[in-house]
């Protein structure tokens, strides 16, 4: 996003909501700006959701900083 544009945060949030819409609607993840929380207790399903999220991030030419991942 461009700096000093007042609508950049809203535009970015809308983009993330569109990219992850089905996962957000099922309650599997929560996305706020550049933060994503995956809310799955089952480890196998958690890994599947992580793969889906990473694939969508890649498909949309976005990237994740590994040092920010917990």
Short mmCIF file of C-alpha atoms in Angstrom, two decimals:
data_model
loop_
_atom_site.label_atom_id
_atom_site.label_comp_id
_atom_site.label_asym_id
_atom_site.label_seq_id
_atom_site.Cartn_x
_atom_site.Cartn_y
_atom_site.Cartn_z
CA UNK A 1 0.00 0.00 0.00
CA UNK A 2 1.03 3.55 -0.57
CA UNK A 3 2.02 5.66 2.41
CA UNK A 4 0.06 8.77 3.39
CA UNK A 5 -3.15 7.70 1.68
CA UNK A 6 -6.01 7.90 4.15
CA UNK A 7 -7.95 4.95 2.73
CA UNK A 8 -5.05 2.50 2.52
CA UNK A 9 -5.89 0.61 5.73
CA UNK A 10 -9.53 0.19 4.71
CA UNK A 11 -8.54 -0.91 1.21
CA UNK A 12 -6.04 -3.43 2.58
CA UNK A 13 -8.58 -4.84 5.05
CA UNK A 14 -11.16 -5.24 2.28
CA UNK A 15 -8.59 -7.03 0.13
CA UNK A 16 -7.72 -9.45 2.95
CA UNK A 17 -11.42 -10.06 3.64
CA UNK A 18 -12.00 -10.89 -0.04
CA UNK A 19 -8.99 -13.20 -0.27
CA UNK A 20 -9.90 -15.13 2.89
CA UNK A 21 -13.70 -14.71 2.81
CA UNK A 22 -14.72 -18.38 3.05
CA UNK A 23 -12.27 -19.14 5.86
CA UNK A 24 -13.42 -16.08 7.79
CA UNK A 25 -17.10 -16.96 7.27
CA UNK A 26 -16.60 -20.49 8.65
CA UNK A 27 -14.87 -19.06 11.72
CA UNK A 28 -11.62 -20.88 11.01
CA UNK A 29 -9.58 -17.68 10.95
CA UNK A 30 -9.78 -14.05 11.94
CA UNK A 31 -7.97 -11.47 9.85
CA UNK A 32 -7.29 -7.92 10.96
CA UNK A 33 -5.05 -5.91 8.67
CA UNK A 34 -1.82 -7.91 8.40
CA UNK A 35 -2.56 -10.18 11.36
CA UNK A 36 -4.24 -13.56 11.01
CA UNK A 37 -5.35 -15.84 13.81
CA UNK A 38 -6.13 -19.46 12.99
CA UNK A 39 -8.59 -20.81 15.56
CA UNK A 40 -8.45 -24.59 15.10
CA UNK A 41 -7.67 -27.02 17.92
CA UNK A 42 -7.23 -30.10 15.72
CA UNK A 43 -3.59 -30.10 14.56
CA UNK A 44 -4.33 -31.78 11.21
CA UNK A 45 -7.08 -29.31 10.30
CA UNK A 46 -4.91 -26.43 11.57
CA UNK A 47 -2.14 -27.44 9.16
CA UNK A 48 -4.63 -27.64 6.28
CA UNK A 49 -5.89 -24.12 7.01
CA UNK A 50 -2.33 -22.79 7.22
CA UNK A 51 -1.58 -24.30 3.80
CA UNK A 52 -4.73 -22.74 2.33
CA UNK A 53 -3.85 -19.32 3.75
CA UNK A 54 -0.26 -19.51 2.50
CA UNK A 55 -1.43 -20.57 -0.95
CA UNK A 56 -3.83 -17.65 -1.19
CA UNK A 57 -1.18 -15.22 0.01
CA UNK A 58 1.15 -16.49 -2.71
CA UNK A 59 -1.56 -16.46 -5.40
CA UNK A 60 -2.24 -12.80 -4.65
CA UNK A 61 1.43 -11.78 -4.77
CA UNK A 62 1.58 -11.02 -1.07
CA UNK A 63 4.21 -12.23 1.34
CA UNK A 64 4.65 -13.12 5.00
CA UNK A 65 7.61 -12.27 7.18
CA UNK A 66 8.60 -15.54 8.87
CA UNK A 67 10.01 -13.71 11.89
CA UNK A 68 6.50 -12.37 12.65
CA UNK A 69 4.95 -15.86 12.66
CA UNK A 70 4.47 -17.57 16.01
#
